[in-house]
Short mmCIF file of C-alpha atoms in Angstrom, two decimals:
data_model
loop_
_atom_site.label_atom_id
_atom_site.label_comp_id
_atom_site.label_asym_id
_atom_site.label_seq_id
_atom_site.Cartn_x
_atom_site.Cartn_y
_atom_site.Cartn_z
CA MET A 13 -17.26 -8.01 -5.17
CA ASP A 14 -16.29 -5.17 -2.81
CA SER A 15 -17.70 -1.69 -3.28
CA ALA A 16 -15.88 1.61 -2.78
CA LEU A 17 -16.88 5.25 -2.65
CA ILE A 18 -13.93 7.40 -3.72
CA ILE A 19 -14.28 11.07 -2.82
CA GLY A 20 -11.96 13.37 -4.71
CA VAL A 21 -10.72 11.95 -8.01
CA GLY A 22 -7.77 14.09 -8.94
CA GLN A 23 -4.68 12.28 -10.16
CA PHE A 24 -4.21 10.23 -6.98
CA GLY A 25 -7.87 9.35 -6.58
CA CYS A 26 -8.14 8.46 -10.26
CA HIS A 27 -5.26 5.98 -9.93
CA ILE A 28 -7.01 4.34 -6.98
CA ALA A 29 -10.31 4.16 -8.86
CA LYS A 30 -8.66 2.63 -11.92
CA ARG A 31 -6.83 -0.02 -9.91
CA MET A 32 -9.88 -0.94 -7.83
CA SER A 33 -11.92 -1.31 -11.00
CA GLU A 34 -9.22 -3.61 -12.42
CA LEU A 35 -9.61 -5.67 -9.23
CA ARG A 36 -13.34 -5.93 -10.04
CA CYS A 37 -14.56 -3.64 -7.31
CA GLU A 38 -17.74 -1.64 -7.75
CA VAL A 39 -16.53 1.97 -7.63
CA MET A 40 -18.51 5.19 -7.18
CA ALA A 41 -16.50 8.37 -7.76
CA VAL A 42 -17.45 11.79 -6.41
CA ASP A 43 -15.83 15.15 -7.10
CA ILE A 44 -16.93 18.78 -7.33
CA ASN A 45 -14.77 19.19 -10.45
CA GLU A 46 -16.53 18.11 -13.66
CA GLU A 47 -13.23 17.57 -15.49
CA HIS A 48 -12.10 15.08 -12.85
CA ILE A 49 -15.37 13.18 -13.15
CA ASN A 50 -15.13 13.07 -16.93
CA GLU A 51 -11.61 11.68 -16.67
CA VAL A 52 -12.52 8.90 -14.24
CA LEU A 53 -15.82 7.86 -15.88
CA LYS A 54 -14.16 5.23 -18.07
CA TYR A 55 -12.86 3.39 -15.01
CA VAL A 56 -15.75 3.44 -12.54
CA THR A 57 -19.21 1.94 -12.15
CA ASN A 58 -20.81 5.31 -11.47
CA ALA A 59 -19.80 8.91 -10.80
CA GLN A 60 -21.43 12.11 -9.58
CA ILE A 61 -20.50 15.78 -9.43
CA GLY A 62 -21.22 17.32 -6.06
CA ASP A 63 -20.05 19.01 -2.89
CA CYS A 64 -18.73 16.32 -0.54
CA THR A 65 -19.26 18.56 2.50
CA ASN A 66 -22.99 18.88 1.75
CA ARG A 67 -24.80 16.54 4.11
CA GLU A 68 -27.90 16.02 1.95
CA PHE A 69 -25.85 15.28 -1.15
CA MET A 70 -23.63 12.77 0.66
CA LYS A 71 -26.64 11.18 2.34
CA SER A 72 -28.21 10.65 -1.08
CA LEU A 73 -25.22 8.51 -2.08
CA GLY A 74 -26.01 5.88 0.53
CA VAL A 75 -22.59 6.10 2.14
CA SER A 76 -23.28 3.24 4.57
CA ASN A 77 -23.83 0.81 1.69
CA TYR A 78 -20.19 0.91 0.55
CA ASP A 79 -17.58 -1.41 2.03
CA VAL A 80 -15.04 1.41 2.13
CA CYS A 81 -15.06 5.18 1.64
CA ILE A 82 -11.74 6.64 0.48
CA VAL A 83 -11.27 10.40 0.88
CA THR A 84 -8.40 11.41 -1.40
CA ILE A 85 -8.89 15.20 -1.38
CA GLY A 86 -5.47 16.87 -1.47
CA SER A 87 -6.24 20.48 -2.35
CA SER A 88 -7.97 21.44 0.91
CA PHE A 89 -7.34 19.77 4.24
CA GLN A 90 -10.36 21.48 5.79
CA THR A 91 -12.60 19.91 3.14
CA SER A 92 -10.93 16.54 3.64
CA LEU A 93 -11.43 16.72 7.40
CA GLU A 94 -15.09 17.76 7.11
CA THR A 95 -15.76 15.02 4.57
CA THR A 96 -14.06 12.37 6.69
CA ALA A 97 -16.15 13.28 9.73
CA LEU A 98 -19.35 13.47 7.66
CA VAL A 99 -19.09 10.08 5.94
CA LYS A 100 -18.27 8.41 9.26
CA GLU A 101 -21.29 10.11 10.83
CA LEU A 102 -23.45 8.89 7.94
CA GLY A 103 -22.49 5.30 8.70
CA ALA A 104 -19.51 4.49 6.49
CA PRO A 105 -18.11 1.20 7.87
CA VAL A 106 -14.51 1.95 6.90
CA VAL A 107 -13.10 5.40 6.13
CA VAL A 108 -9.65 5.86 4.62
CA SER A 109 -8.38 9.43 4.25
CA ARG A 110 -5.38 11.09 2.64
CA ALA A 111 -2.90 13.17 4.66
CA SER A 112 0.04 15.33 3.62
CA ASN A 113 1.80 15.48 6.98
CA ASP A 114 1.81 13.98 10.48
CA VAL A 115 -0.44 16.68 11.95
CA GLN A 116 -3.12 16.05 9.33
CA MET A 117 -2.87 12.32 10.00
CA LYS A 118 -3.57 12.83 13.71
CA PHE A 119 -6.57 15.08 13.06
CA LEU A 120 -8.06 12.68 10.51
CA LEU A 121 -7.72 9.71 12.86
CA LYS A 122 -9.40 11.69 15.64
CA ASN A 123 -12.27 12.77 13.37
CA GLY A 124 -13.50 9.55 11.81
CA ALA A 125 -10.73 8.04 9.70
CA ASP A 126 -10.09 4.34 10.34
CA ASP A 127 -6.90 4.48 8.32
CA VAL A 128 -4.80 7.25 6.75
CA ILE A 129 -2.91 7.26 3.46
CA TYR A 130 0.26 9.35 3.56
CA PRO A 131 1.51 8.88 -0.04
CA GLU A 132 4.42 11.32 0.02
CA LYS A 133 5.93 9.86 3.20
CA GLN A 134 5.22 6.26 2.23
CA MET A 135 6.78 6.70 -1.21
CA ALA A 136 9.78 8.53 0.25
CA ILE A 137 10.43 5.63 2.65
CA ARG A 138 10.02 3.12 -0.18
CA VAL A 139 12.43 4.93 -2.52
CA ALA A 140 15.02 5.61 0.19
CA THR A 141 14.99 2.00 1.39
CA LYS A 142 15.09 0.51 -2.09
CA TYR A 143 18.08 2.56 -3.24
CA ALA A 144 19.99 2.49 0.06
CA SER A 145 21.66 -0.78 -1.00
CA LYS A 146 22.25 -2.58 -4.29
CA SER A 147 21.09 -5.77 -2.59
CA ILE A 148 17.58 -4.42 -1.99
CA LEU A 149 15.38 -4.73 -5.08
CA ASP A 150 12.04 -3.86 -3.50
CA PHE A 151 10.17 -3.93 -0.21
CA ILE A 152 6.72 -3.74 1.35
CA GLN A 153 6.38 -2.26 4.83
CA LEU A 154 3.75 -4.15 6.83
CA ASP A 155 4.05 -2.09 10.01
CA SER A 156 6.65 0.03 11.81
CA ASN A 157 8.95 -2.99 12.28
CA ILE A 158 8.04 -5.88 9.97
CA SER A 159 8.59 -5.72 6.20
CA ILE A 160 8.87 -8.00 3.20
CA PHE A 161 12.09 -7.44 1.26
CA GLU A 162 13.11 -8.60 -2.20
CA MET A 163 16.85 -9.24 -1.84
CA LYS A 164 19.78 -10.35 -3.97
CA ILE A 165 21.42 -13.52 -2.63
CA PRO A 166 24.84 -12.94 -0.97
CA LYS A 167 27.72 -14.69 -2.76
CA GLU A 168 28.54 -16.78 0.30
CA TRP A 169 25.09 -18.39 -0.01
CA TYR A 170 25.74 -19.84 -3.47
CA GLY A 171 25.56 -23.64 -3.44
CA LYS A 172 24.19 -23.83 0.11
CA THR A 173 20.78 -25.16 1.03
CA LEU A 174 18.17 -23.29 3.05
CA ALA A 175 18.66 -25.84 5.82
CA GLN A 176 22.38 -25.12 5.91
CA LEU A 177 21.84 -21.36 5.99
CA ASP A 178 19.17 -21.65 8.71
CA VAL A 179 18.52 -17.88 8.63
CA ARG A 180 15.36 -18.24 10.69
CA LYS A 181 17.28 -19.54 13.69
CA LYS A 182 20.35 -17.34 13.21
CA PHE A 183 18.70 -14.03 12.29
CA ASN A 184 14.95 -14.45 12.99
CA VAL A 185 14.30 -13.95 9.26
CA ASN A 186 12.01 -16.09 7.11
CA ILE A 187 12.63 -16.76 3.41
CA ILE A 188 9.06 -17.08 2.17
CA ALA A 189 9.79 -17.49 -1.55
CA LEU A 190 12.49 -17.40 -4.20
CA LYS A 191 12.23 -15.69 -7.57
CA ARG A 192 14.17 -16.55 -10.71
CA ASP A 193 13.42 -15.04 -14.13
CA SER A 194 10.09 -13.64 -12.84
CA HIS A 195 9.03 -17.11 -11.67
CA VAL A 196 8.22 -17.28 -7.96
CA SER A 197 8.37 -20.56 -6.02
CA ILE A 198 8.28 -21.71 -2.40
CA PRO A 199 11.59 -23.52 -1.78
CA TYR A 200 12.19 -26.74 0.14
CA PRO A 201 14.84 -26.91 2.89
CA ASP A 202 17.20 -28.88 0.61
CA TYR A 203 17.04 -26.28 -2.18
CA LYS A 204 20.51 -25.05 -3.16
CA MET A 205 20.92 -21.33 -3.71
CA THR A 206 22.27 -19.99 -7.02
CA ALA A 207 23.46 -16.61 -8.27
CA GLU A 208 20.19 -16.23 -10.23
CA ASP A 209 17.98 -16.48 -7.14
CA ILE A 210 16.21 -13.50 -5.58
CA ALA A 211 14.92 -14.04 -2.04
CA LEU A 212 11.61 -12.75 -0.72
CA VAL A 213 12.14 -12.44 3.03
CA ILE A 214 9.99 -11.27 5.91
CA GLY A 215 11.15 -9.98 9.25
CA ASP A 216 12.28 -6.98 11.25
CA ARG A 217 14.22 -4.53 9.09
CA LYS A 218 17.25 -4.63 11.41
CA ASP A 219 17.34 -8.44 11.38
CA ILE A 220 17.16 -8.49 7.58
CA GLN A 221 20.00 -5.96 7.37
CA LYS A 222 22.18 -8.17 9.59
CA CYS A 223 21.27 -11.29 7.65
CA PHE A 224 22.09 -9.80 4.24
CA LYS A 225 24.86 -7.51 5.55
CA VAL A 226 23.34 -4.29 4.17
#
């Protein structure tokens, strides 16, 4: 079971705490706002009200004992930056911090953050990509180039096998699974495509666009 210290449990932090608890993580929540703590109590293992920029208070939490410290403070970047630097100084093995713009991201990475969450930008990219084409049902961006896309099958693929399509050789795209009626399966090369199939593909975004003509 992984353990997480979540600092700042407003709406965004509360969603993270709830999901991590559902995934059976041991979650400690910290916030200076009593209302936020009361709201998150039902989801977490433990919670405390306190000033996350206070060294003695943060030291008392045993920051280094958690697998990850997630700083989700959105109301004050100065507080977020100070907290990020402090928990890293206190021995947090992994620090993930929230940013609202590219400048904040750079400062956080330079001051102790191992990774940065940029929810507004990440969600904007997700929404824009998903609704840019009727063929794209969903996607997960793995890095700046490689993504996993959930795609509708082109009509010209109907009745053809994966071996016949050979999209890996032609487009450098891998079909990693097929979904039909919410059932996901790993197809064999002789599997024939149908109109009901949804493809889960991985590759460079540009290669996937060429492959599916979107």
